Tab-separated table of C-alpha atoms and ligand atoms in Angstrom:
chain	number	residue	atom	x	y	z
Q	1	UNK	CA	-5.019	-10.391	7.824
Q	2	UNK	CA	-6.231	-8.474	4.780
Q	3	UNK	CA	-3.376	-7.151	2.654
Q	4	UNK	CA	-3.372	-4.604	-0.167
Q	5	UNK	CA	-0.763	-5.365	-2.829
Q	6	UNK	CA	0.010	-2.282	-4.917
Q	7	UNK	CA	1.490	-3.536	-8.182
Q	8	UNK	CA	-0.006	-6.901	-7.258
Q	9	UNK	CA	-0.453	-8.075	-10.869
Q	10	UNK	CA	3.317	-7.880	-11.485
Q	11	UNK	CA	5.996	-10.554	-11.283
Q	12	UNK	CA	6.766	-10.458	-7.555
Q	13	UNK	CA	3.278	-9.240	-6.579
Q	14	UNK	CA	1.491	-12.201	-8.170
Q	15	UNK	CA	3.808	-14.739	-6.511
Q	16	UNK	CA	3.372	-12.969	-3.170
Q	17	UNK	CA	-0.396	-13.104	-3.671
Q	18	UNK	CA	-0.141	-16.904	-3.918
Q	19	UNK	CA	2.043	-17.136	-0.803
Q	20	UNK	CA	-0.286	-14.901	1.239
Q	21	UNK	CA	-3.434	-16.749	0.161
Q	22	UNK	CA	-1.796	-20.085	0.920
Q	23	UNK	CA	-0.851	-18.798	4.382
Q	24	UNK	CA	-4.550	-18.070	5.036
Q	25	UNK	CA	-4.555	-14.287	4.460
Q	26	UNK	CA	-6.849	-12.256	2.186
Q	27	UNK	CA	-5.568	-9.971	-0.538
Q	28	UNK	CA	-6.678	-7.204	-2.887
Q	29	UNK	CA	-4.431	-5.868	-5.643
Q	30	UNK	CA	-4.285	-2.345	-7.060
Q	31	UNK	CA	-2.442	-2.163	-10.380
Q	32	UNK	CA	-2.556	0.192	-13.362
Q	33	UNK	CA	-1.465	-2.713	-15.621
Q	34	UNK	CA	1.355	-0.609	-17.081
Q	35	UNK	CA	3.675	-3.628	-16.934
Q	36	UNK	CA	1.312	-6.514	-16.211
Q	37	UNK	CA	-1.832	-8.358	-17.202
Q	38	UNK	CA	-5.040	-9.060	-15.249
Q	39	UNK	CA	-4.544	-12.675	-16.334
Q	40	UNK	CA	-1.827	-13.032	-13.645
Q	41	UNK	CA	-4.369	-12.651	-10.833
Q	42	UNK	CA	-6.868	-14.961	-12.552
Q	43	UNK	CA	-4.142	-17.578	-12.494
Q	44	UNK	CA	-3.396	-16.831	-8.844
Q	45	UNK	CA	-7.060	-17.735	-8.191
Q	46	UNK	CA	-6.683	-20.897	-10.272
Q	47	UNK	CA	-3.536	-21.969	-8.316
Q	48	UNK	CA	-4.935	-21.226	-4.860
Q	49	UNK	CA	-8.693	-21.735	-5.312
Q	50	UNK	CA	-9.123	-18.409	-3.466
Q	51	UNK	CA	-10.206	-14.913	-4.453
Q	52	UNK	CA	-7.533	-12.515	-5.745
Q	53	UNK	CA	-9.479	-9.346	-6.609
Q	54	UNK	CA	-7.845	-6.702	-8.798
Q	55	UNK	CA	-8.746	-3.016	-8.786
Q	56	UNK	CA	-7.387	-1.411	-11.943
Q	57	UNK	CA	-6.127	1.966	-10.810
Q	58	UNK	CA	-3.122	4.120	-10.161
Q	59	UNK	CA	-1.294	4.328	-6.884
Q	60	UNK	CA	-0.466	7.990	-7.508
Q	61	UNK	CA	-4.208	8.739	-7.665
Q	62	UNK	CA	-5.761	9.272	-4.243
Q	63	UNK	CA	-9.270	8.512	-5.590
Q	64	UNK	CA	-8.197	5.086	-6.845
Q	65	UNK	CA	-6.553	4.190	-3.564
Q	66	UNK	CA	-9.488	5.427	-1.509
Q	67	UNK	CA	-11.797	3.280	-3.630
Q	68	UNK	CA	-9.884	0.174	-2.540
Q	69	UNK	CA	-10.048	1.102	1.142
Q	70	UNK	CA	-13.784	1.928	0.822
Q	71	UNK	CA	-14.721	-1.191	-1.136
Q	72	UNK	CA	-12.691	-3.834	0.639
Q	73	UNK	CA	-13.274	-2.980	4.294
Q	74	UNK	CA	-10.469	-2.749	6.824
Q	75	UNK	CA	-7.058	-3.381	5.320
Q	76	UNK	CA	-4.477	-4.453	7.896
Q	77	UNK	CA	-1.307	-3.976	5.881
Q	78	UNK	CA	0.072	-2.980	2.489
Q	79	UNK	CA	2.902	-4.366	0.372
Q	80	UNK	CA	3.996	-1.574	-1.943
Q	81	UNK	CA	5.343	-3.204	-5.125
Q	82	UNK	CA	3.982	-0.611	-7.578
Q	83	UNK	CA	6.789	1.089	-9.415
Q	84	UNK	CA	8.746	1.427	-12.622
Q	85	UNK	CA	11.834	-0.783	-12.567
Q	86	UNK	CA	13.905	-0.627	-15.756
Q	87	UNK	CA	17.324	0.739	-14.802
Q	88	UNK	CA	18.331	1.825	-18.345
Q	89	UNK	CA	14.977	3.480	-19.042
Q	90	UNK	CA	15.256	5.395	-15.776
Q	91	UNK	CA	18.404	7.076	-17.107
Q	92	UNK	CA	16.470	8.207	-20.220
Q	93	UNK	CA	13.291	9.224	-18.376
Q	94	UNK	CA	14.319	10.187	-14.837
Q	95	UNK	CA	11.320	12.413	-14.210
Q	96	UNK	CA	8.853	9.597	-14.977
Q	97	UNK	CA	10.686	7.394	-12.479
Q	98	UNK	CA	10.889	9.985	-9.700
Q	99	UNK	CA	7.278	11.006	-10.266
Q	100	UNK	CA	5.753	7.527	-10.321
Q	101	UNK	CA	7.943	5.819	-7.736
Q	102	UNK	CA	7.843	8.617	-5.182
Q	103	UNK	CA	4.340	9.985	-5.691
Q	104	UNK	CA	2.856	6.492	-5.345
Q	105	UNK	CA	4.437	6.228	-1.883
Q	106	UNK	CA	3.342	9.721	-0.789
Q	107	UNK	CA	-0.240	9.068	-1.888
Q	108	UNK	CA	-0.288	5.628	-0.326
Q	109	UNK	CA	0.995	6.887	3.037
Q	110	UNK	CA	-1.659	9.622	3.114
Q	111	UNK	CA	-4.482	7.241	2.287
Q	112	UNK	CA	-3.268	4.589	4.744
Q	113	UNK	CA	-3.384	7.194	7.502
Q	114	UNK	CA	-6.929	8.247	6.532
Q	115	UNK	CA	-8.136	4.657	6.868
Q	116	UNK	CA	-6.172	3.656	9.978
Q	117	UNK	CA	-3.809	1.251	8.214
Q	118	UNK	CA	-0.357	1.337	9.806
Q	119	UNK	CA	1.721	-1.555	8.456
Q	120	UNK	CA	3.724	-1.296	5.245
Q	121	UNK	CA	6.249	-3.537	3.527
Q	122	UNK	CA	8.216	-1.802	0.773
Q	123	UNK	CA	9.978	-3.304	-2.276
Q	124	UNK	CA	13.478	-1.916	-2.175
Q	125	UNK	CA	16.515	-3.254	-3.978
Q	126	UNK	CA	20.107	-4.298	-3.485
Q	127	UNK	CA	20.867	-1.548	-5.976
Q	128	UNK	CA	20.942	0.881	-3.000
Q	129	UNK	CA	24.256	-0.702	-1.926
Q	130	UNK	CA	25.827	1.003	-4.970
Q	131	UNK	CA	29.462	0.114	-5.467
Q	132	UNK	CA	30.222	-1.307	-2.017
Q	133	UNK	CA	33.145	-3.710	-2.360
Q	134	UNK	CA	32.830	-5.614	0.898
Q	135	UNK	CA	30.723	-8.807	0.692
Q	136	UNK	CA	28.330	-10.060	1.926
Q	137	UNK	CA	26.282	-6.865	1.935
Q	138	UNK	CA	24.827	-6.041	5.344
Q	139	UNK	CA	21.875	-3.757	5.989
Q	140	UNK	CA	23.995	-1.223	7.914
Q	141	UNK	CA	26.526	-0.729	5.094
Q	142	UNK	CA	26.729	2.696	3.424
Q	143	UNK	CA	24.370	3.255	0.515
Q	144	UNK	CA	24.429	5.197	-2.735
Q	145	UNK	CA	23.078	4.584	-6.229
Q	146	UNK	CA	24.142	4.631	-9.854
Q	147	UNK	CA	20.777	5.218	-11.604
Q	148	UNK	CA	17.596	7.280	-11.147
Q	149	UNK	CA	15.753	3.978	-10.541
Q	150	UNK	CA	18.136	3.205	-7.693
Q	151	UNK	CA	17.745	6.682	-6.251
Q	152	UNK	CA	13.949	6.296	-6.194
Q	153	UNK	CA	14.431	3.235	-3.959
Q	154	UNK	CA	16.948	5.082	-1.811
Q	155	UNK	CA	14.647	8.121	-1.478
Q	156	UNK	CA	11.629	5.957	-0.698
Q	157	UNK	CA	13.610	4.268	2.072
Q	158	UNK	CA	14.399	7.718	3.523
Q	159	UNK	CA	10.788	8.948	3.243
Q	160	UNK	CA	9.448	5.818	4.923
Q	161	UNK	CA	12.083	5.954	7.659
Q	162	UNK	CA	11.248	9.605	8.432
Q	163	UNK	CA	7.516	8.857	8.479
Q	164	UNK	CA	8.012	5.872	10.794
Q	165	UNK	CA	10.023	8.076	13.157
Q	166	UNK	CA	7.311	10.745	13.160
Q	167	UNK	CA	4.329	8.418	13.615
Q	168	UNK	CA	4.635	5.956	16.471
Q	169	UNK	CA	1.860	3.782	15.055
Q	170	UNK	CA	3.594	3.207	11.721
Q	171	UNK	CA	5.258	-0.191	11.189
Q	172	UNK	CA	7.550	-0.354	8.184
Q	173	UNK	CA	9.744	-3.096	6.747
Q	174	UNK	CA	12.041	-2.130	3.869
Q	175	UNK	CA	12.944	-5.273	1.930
Q	176	UNK	CA	16.083	-5.121	-0.195
Q	177	UNK	CA	15.662	-7.772	-2.867
Q	178	UNK	CA	18.667	-9.302	-4.554
Q	179	UNK	CA	18.074	-10.986	-7.961
Q	180	UNK	CA	14.661	-12.662	-8.133
Q	181	UNK	CA	14.311	-15.314	-10.857
Q	182	UNK	CA	12.264	-18.512	-11.283
Q	183	UNK	CA	8.507	-18.844	-11.406
Q	184	UNK	CA	5.727	-20.686	-9.605
Q	185	UNK	CA	6.302	-24.424	-9.999
Q	186	UNK	CA	2.897	-24.826	-11.679
Q	187	UNK	CA	4.236	-22.834	-14.659
Q	188	UNK	CA	1.042	-20.729	-14.588
Q	189	UNK	CA	2.576	-17.451	-13.351
Q	190	UNK	CA	6.008	-15.984	-14.038
Q	191	UNK	CA	7.931	-12.991	-15.332
Q	192	UNK	CA	6.564	-11.454	-18.537
Q	193	UNK	CA	8.920	-8.680	-19.642
Q	194	UNK	CA	7.911	-6.337	-22.468
Q	195	UNK	CA	10.280	-6.254	-25.463
Q	196	UNK	CA	13.831	-7.574	-25.324
Q	197	UNK	CA	14.656	-8.427	-21.710
Q	198	UNK	CA	17.445	-6.569	-19.895
Q	199	UNK	CA	17.895	-9.048	-17.084
Q	200	UNK	CA	19.821	-12.283	-17.364
Q	201	UNK	CA	17.236	-15.019	-16.718
Q	202	UNK	CA	14.436	-13.682	-18.975
Q	203	UNK	CA	17.058	-13.219	-21.709
Q	204	UNK	CA	18.289	-16.798	-21.249
Q	205	UNK	CA	14.714	-18.094	-21.463
Q	206	UNK	CA	14.185	-16.324	-24.773
Q	207	UNK	CA	17.448	-17.753	-26.137
Q	208	UNK	CA	16.355	-21.219	-25.002
Q	209	UNK	CA	13.008	-20.801	-26.764
Q	210	UNK	CA	14.705	-19.646	-29.985
Q	211	UNK	CA	13.245	-16.106	-29.863
Q	212	UNK	CA	16.765	-14.695	-29.476
Q	213	UNK	CA	19.713	-16.426	-31.089
Q	214	UNK	CA	22.378	-16.111	-28.410
Q	215	UNK	CA	23.191	-14.690	-24.999
Q	216	UNK	CA	25.757	-11.918	-24.638
Q	217	UNK	CA	27.800	-12.519	-21.490
Q	218	UNK	CA	28.757	-9.039	-20.337
Q	219	UNK	CA	32.439	-9.304	-19.432
Q	220	UNK	CA	34.743	-12.201	-18.547
Q	221	UNK	CA	37.511	-10.199	-16.881
Q	222	UNK	CA	35.910	-9.497	-13.505
Q	223	UNK	CA	37.834	-10.524	-10.377
Q	224	UNK	CA	35.567	-13.569	-9.899
Q	225	UNK	CA	36.376	-17.312	-10.168
Q	226	UNK	CA	35.403	-17.552	-13.873
Q	227	UNK	CA	35.654	-13.837	-14.731
Q	228	UNK	CA	31.887	-13.289	-15.167
Q	229	UNK	CA	29.662	-11.226	-12.838
Q	230	UNK	CA	28.461	-12.815	-9.601
Q	231	UNK	CA	24.959	-12.211	-8.176
Q	232	UNK	CA	22.691	-13.490	-5.427
Q	233	UNK	CA	19.818	-15.104	-7.357
Q	234	UNK	CA	16.742	-15.908	-5.306
Q	235	UNK	CA	13.706	-17.984	-6.314
Q	236	UNK	CA	10.679	-15.692	-6.571
Q	237	UNK	CA	8.622	-18.130	-4.448
Q	238	UNK	CA	11.182	-17.868	-1.636
Q	239	UNK	CA	11.033	-14.095	-2.013
Q	240	UNK	CA	7.224	-14.275	-1.846
Q	241	UNK	CA	7.370	-16.295	1.373
Q	242	UNK	CA	9.789	-13.673	2.735
Q	243	UNK	CA	6.996	-11.118	2.298
Q	244	UNK	CA	4.570	-13.199	4.351
Q	245	UNK	CA	7.157	-13.347	7.142
Q	246	UNK	CA	7.901	-9.614	6.819
Q	247	UNK	CA	4.195	-8.727	7.058
Q	248	UNK	CA	3.726	-10.902	10.108
Q	249	UNK	CA	6.769	-9.234	11.667
Q	250	UNK	CA	5.600	-5.719	10.752
Q	251	UNK	CA	2.199	-6.250	12.393
Q	252	UNK	CA	3.907	-6.665	15.773
Q	253	UNK	CA	6.712	-4.080	15.522
Q	254	UNK	CA	6.387	-0.298	15.279
Q	255	UNK	CA	9.246	1.614	13.668
Q	256	UNK	CA	11.336	0.674	10.652
Q	257	UNK	CA	13.538	-2.303	9.785
Q	258	UNK	CA	15.668	-2.795	6.682
Q	259	UNK	CA	16.013	-6.459	5.710
Q	260	UNK	CA	17.881	-8.139	2.836
Q	261	UNK	CA	16.051	-10.880	0.958
Q	262	UNK	CA	18.597	-13.048	-0.807
Q	263	UNK	CA	20.134	-16.490	-0.422
Q	264	UNK	CA	23.583	-15.330	0.686
Q	265	UNK	CA	25.127	-17.341	-2.195
Q	266	UNK	CA	26.761	-15.836	-5.260
Q	267	UNK	CA	26.623	-17.452	-8.705
Q	268	UNK	CA	28.334	-16.285	-11.874
Q	269	UNK	CA	26.714	-15.756	-15.263
Q	270	UNK	CA	28.356	-18.957	-16.514
Q	271	UNK	CA	27.137	-20.883	-13.429
Q	272	UNK	CA	23.616	-19.873	-14.443
Q	273	UNK	CA	24.165	-20.779	-18.102
Q	274	UNK	CA	25.580	-24.223	-17.259
Q	275	UNK	CA	22.997	-25.040	-14.591
Q	276	UNK	CA	20.178	-23.985	-16.933
Q	277	UNK	CA	21.599	-26.231	-19.685
Q	278	UNK	CA	22.025	-29.199	-17.342
Q	279	UNK	CA	18.639	-29.169	-15.599
Q	280	UNK	CA	16.662	-28.446	-18.754
Q	281	UNK	CA	18.687	-30.582	-21.183
Q	282	UNK	CA	19.265	-27.617	-23.525
Q	283	UNK	CA	22.186	-25.880	-25.173
Q	284	UNK	CA	22.465	-22.099	-24.750
Q	285	UNK	CA	24.572	-20.402	-27.407
Q	286	UNK	CA	26.508	-17.502	-25.883
Q	287	UNK	CA	29.239	-14.985	-26.712
Q	288	UNK	CA	31.500	-13.095	-24.359
Q	289	UNK	CA	31.149	-9.352	-24.967
Q	290	UNK	CA	32.294	-6.145	-23.259
Q	291	UNK	CA	31.223	-5.331	-19.707
Q	292	UNK	CA	27.844	-3.606	-19.372
Q	293	UNK	CA	28.368	-0.047	-18.075
Q	294	UNK	CA	27.348	0.330	-14.442
Q	295	UNK	CA	27.646	-3.383	-13.539
Q	296	UNK	CA	29.463	-4.378	-10.373
Q	297	UNK	CA	31.641	-7.514	-10.259
Q	298	UNK	CA	30.072	-9.205	-7.252
Q	299	UNK	CA	26.905	-8.655	-5.233
Q	300	UNK	CA	25.478	-10.988	-2.605
Q	301	UNK	CA	23.655	-10.598	0.673
Q	302	UNK	CA	24.220	-11.175	4.324
Q	303	UNK	CA	21.066	-13.065	5.293
Q	304	UNK	CA	21.482	-13.235	9.065
Q	305	UNK	CA	19.041	-10.397	9.818
Q	306	UNK	CA	16.229	-12.009	7.797
Q	307	UNK	CA	16.838	-15.283	9.635
Q	308	UNK	CA	16.990	-13.584	13.051
Q	309	UNK	CA	13.977	-11.258	12.733
Q	310	UNK	CA	11.742	-13.062	10.251
Q	311	UNK	CA	12.781	-16.671	10.905
Q	312	UNK	CA	12.894	-16.945	7.153
Q	313	UNK	CA	15.539	-18.212	4.769
Q	314	UNK	CA	15.477	-19.156	1.108
Q	315	UNK	CA	14.920	-22.886	0.530
Q	316	UNK	CA	14.985	-23.372	-3.235
Q	317	UNK	CA	18.305	-23.952	-5.000
Q	318	UNK	CA	19.700	-22.771	-8.330
Q	319	UNK	CA	18.486	-25.944	-10.073
Q	320	UNK	CA	14.902	-25.162	-9.049
Q	321	UNK	CA	15.286	-21.536	-10.183
Q	322	UNK	CA	16.504	-22.613	-13.645
Q	323	UNK	CA	13.916	-25.400	-13.981
Q	324	UNK	CA	10.971	-23.226	-12.967
Q	325	UNK	CA	12.035	-20.270	-15.155
Q	326	UNK	CA	12.126	-22.543	-18.192
Q	327	UNK	CA	8.920	-24.362	-17.264
Q	328	UNK	CA	7.081	-21.004	-17.266
Q	329	UNK	CA	8.677	-19.837	-20.532
Q	330	UNK	CA	8.073	-23.173	-22.279
Q	331	UNK	CA	4.374	-23.249	-21.410
Q	332	UNK	CA	3.797	-19.508	-21.966
Q	333	UNK	CA	5.979	-18.498	-24.922
Q	334	UNK	CA	3.991	-15.248	-25.271
Q	335	UNK	CA	3.824	-14.653	-21.502
Q	336	UNK	CA	0.269	-13.648	-20.616
Q	337	UNK	CA	-0.222	-12.485	-24.191
Q	338	UNK	CA	-0.750	-8.876	-23.146
X	401	NAD	P1	6.638	-5.592	-12.195
X	401	NAD	O1	6.824	-4.497	-13.194
X	401	NAD	O2	6.320	-6.946	-12.704
X	401	NAD	O3	5.534	-5.170	-11.116
X	401	NAD	C1	5.293	-3.830	-10.764
X	401	NAD	C2	3.809	-3.583	-10.970
X	401	NAD	O4	3.489	-2.259	-10.583
X	401	NAD	C3	3.377	-3.744	-12.415
X	401	NAD	O5	2.293	-4.662	-12.464
X	401	NAD	C4	2.934	-2.337	-12.847
X	401	NAD	O6	1.873	-2.382	-13.775
X	401	NAD	C5	2.540	-1.740	-11.505
X	401	NAD	N1	2.629	-0.286	-11.402
X	401	NAD	C6	3.659	0.532	-11.722
X	401	NAD	N2	3.344	1.801	-11.408
X	401	NAD	C7	2.099	1.807	-10.858
X	401	NAD	C8	1.228	2.792	-10.333
X	401	NAD	N3	1.581	4.074	-10.308
X	401	NAD	N4	0.025	2.412	-9.868
X	401	NAD	C9	-0.359	1.117	-9.894
X	401	NAD	N5	0.417	0.122	-10.384
X	401	NAD	C10	1.641	0.467	-10.851
X	401	NAD	O7	7.958	-5.619	-11.285
X	401	NAD	P2	8.407	-6.686	-10.198
X	401	NAD	O8	9.623	-7.348	-10.709
X	401	NAD	O9	7.261	-7.491	-9.741
X	401	NAD	O10	8.887	-5.689	-9.055
X	401	NAD	C11	8.034	-5.294	-7.991
X	401	NAD	C12	8.749	-4.257	-7.160
X	401	NAD	O11	9.986	-4.797	-6.689
X	401	NAD	C13	9.118	-2.979	-7.920
X	401	NAD	O12	8.955	-1.878	-7.060
X	401	NAD	C14	10.575	-3.187	-8.256
X	401	NAD	O13	11.263	-1.967	-8.408
X	401	NAD	C15	11.062	-3.941	-7.036
X	401	NAD	N6	12.246	-4.754	-7.293
X	401	NAD	C16	12.232	-5.685	-8.291
X	401	NAD	C17	13.362	-6.443	-8.555
X	401	NAD	C18	13.358	-7.468	-9.666
X	401	NAD	O14	14.436	-7.959	-10.006
X	401	NAD	N7	12.249	-7.855	-10.242
X	401	NAD	C19	14.508	-6.267	-7.770
X	401	NAD	C20	14.501	-5.315	-6.770
X	401	NAD	C21	13.352	-4.572	-6.513
X	402	UD1	C1	19.713	-5.419	-12.363
X	402	UD1	C2	19.672	-3.965	-12.013
X	402	UD1	C3	19.305	-3.800	-10.557
X	402	UD1	C4	17.981	-4.511	-10.266
X	402	UD1	C5	18.143	-5.974	-10.690
X	402	UD1	C6	16.910	-6.757	-10.517
X	402	UD1	C7	21.313	-2.962	-13.531
X	402	UD1	C8	22.647	-2.281	-13.648
X	402	UD1	N1	20.958	-3.368	-12.291
X	402	UD1	O1	20.684	-6.046	-11.556
X	402	UD1	O2	19.175	-2.441	-10.232
X	402	UD1	O3	17.671	-4.415	-8.895
X	402	UD1	O4	18.489	-6.017	-12.080
X	402	UD1	O5	15.936	-6.362	-11.443
X	402	UD1	O6	20.595	-3.090	-14.505
X	402	UD1	N2	24.115	-10.299	-17.808
X	402	UD1	C9	24.704	-10.790	-18.964
X	402	UD1	N3	23.973	-10.782	-20.116
X	402	UD1	C10	22.691	-10.295	-20.180
X	402	UD1	C11	22.090	-9.803	-19.008
X	402	UD1	C12	22.843	-9.802	-17.841
X	402	UD1	O7	25.854	-11.233	-18.952
X	402	UD1	O8	22.093	-10.288	-21.272
X	402	UD1	C13	24.884	-10.343	-16.552
X	402	UD1	C14	25.099	-8.997	-15.894
X	402	UD1	O9	26.287	-8.389	-16.372
X	402	UD1	C15	25.180	-9.388	-14.414
X	402	UD1	C16	24.234	-10.596	-14.306
X	402	UD1	O10	24.112	-11.107	-15.635
X	402	UD1	O11	26.482	-9.821	-14.088
X	402	UD1	C17	22.844	-10.243	-13.777
X	402	UD1	O12	22.315	-9.171	-14.561
X	402	UD1	P1	20.795	-8.678	-14.377
X	402	UD1	O13	19.878	-9.844	-14.422
X	402	UD1	O14	20.560	-7.582	-15.365
X	402	UD1	O15	20.745	-8.138	-12.895
X	402	UD1	P2	21.684	-7.047	-12.160
X	402	UD1	O16	22.532	-6.299	-13.119
X	402	UD1	O17	22.351	-7.712	-11.008
């Protein structure tokens, strides 16, 4: 099938491009390069030996989207990655987040209908589970968010659900990602955050490379085995393969499904630090500091629905996640140099 990847030059989009091309599909990416570099898709071509065309344009702009559908012939399905994703920034600039993350979906849905494209996979987030205490998190649990970013995911899920109910041809899969880390094993593509990273693994990589002098571990008094926060980290290549399975599922099923993509395992901040040190033969200086406002103690997924509907489960372990994250950082200390 031919798949449009909005936000396809980004971290998860570029890894999904590799997985789709390797599974024999064709892709085209639409990205405004706000948080990415065209170099990512050049490297996707280098890894796969296949074409990974990029249209530089904005998903909130109907003209840009129509150009893709006009130029690239019939598109069978879309994965909608395009969005702003920094939780803290979304609190400072809520309107930018609501505008970009919602308008891109509205515009995309309109243009898909114009061109007879009915299958859509959407990048949602475990953040929509809010402060649920019961673990593992199952897709039918109550939802609620703690940031404008989270609410944009929650609202997009509602919009897409309503549209799928109104249009019997529409096939929608809402993927709730847990914590994607790692990089392609070639070390040619990976996560390239702008400025000082907010998330744990990119921060660790910059400490390991000497760009930052130590890691702050946010809280050691959580009700977890070692007191530090527990999360469901998933290798980005497993996540990418989950998208291939979700697209194949969507093509055959009208309506809407919500599916968690995680490993079902929880690891603490110190588990990550110690595994990273062991597999990469490095020392990571760290200090315990206060809890980060808004963090939950524990968050991990129930993965039975992904297994049952998609016949997919994550295969790569924490060692591989830590090794591949560092391999990317080590070989690309300036990321893509954007
Ligand atoms: P990313 O920032 O690397 O990729 C998003 C891409 O979308 C970027 O290349 C950016 O330039 C592009 N973009 C943003 N707005 C656009 C617009 N209006 N038009 C065209 N392109 C636009 O982020 P990522 O980590 O690859 O995340 C992809 C998606 O998954 C996002 O929607 C994100 O919210 C969601 N998600 C990510 C995580 C994570 O931990 N990385 C977790 C849960 C959900
Ligand atoms: C964050 C977002 C979430 C988003 C996810 C993936 C918040 C509150 N949540 O989740 O919406 O879907 O990223 O992009 O930002 N940690 C440290 N030191 C650091 C950084 C993190 O100790 O320098 C700890 C955190 O307290 C947490 C764990 O590491 O326990 C993971 O943090 P992070 O990578 O930021 O992801 P989440 O907070 O789970």
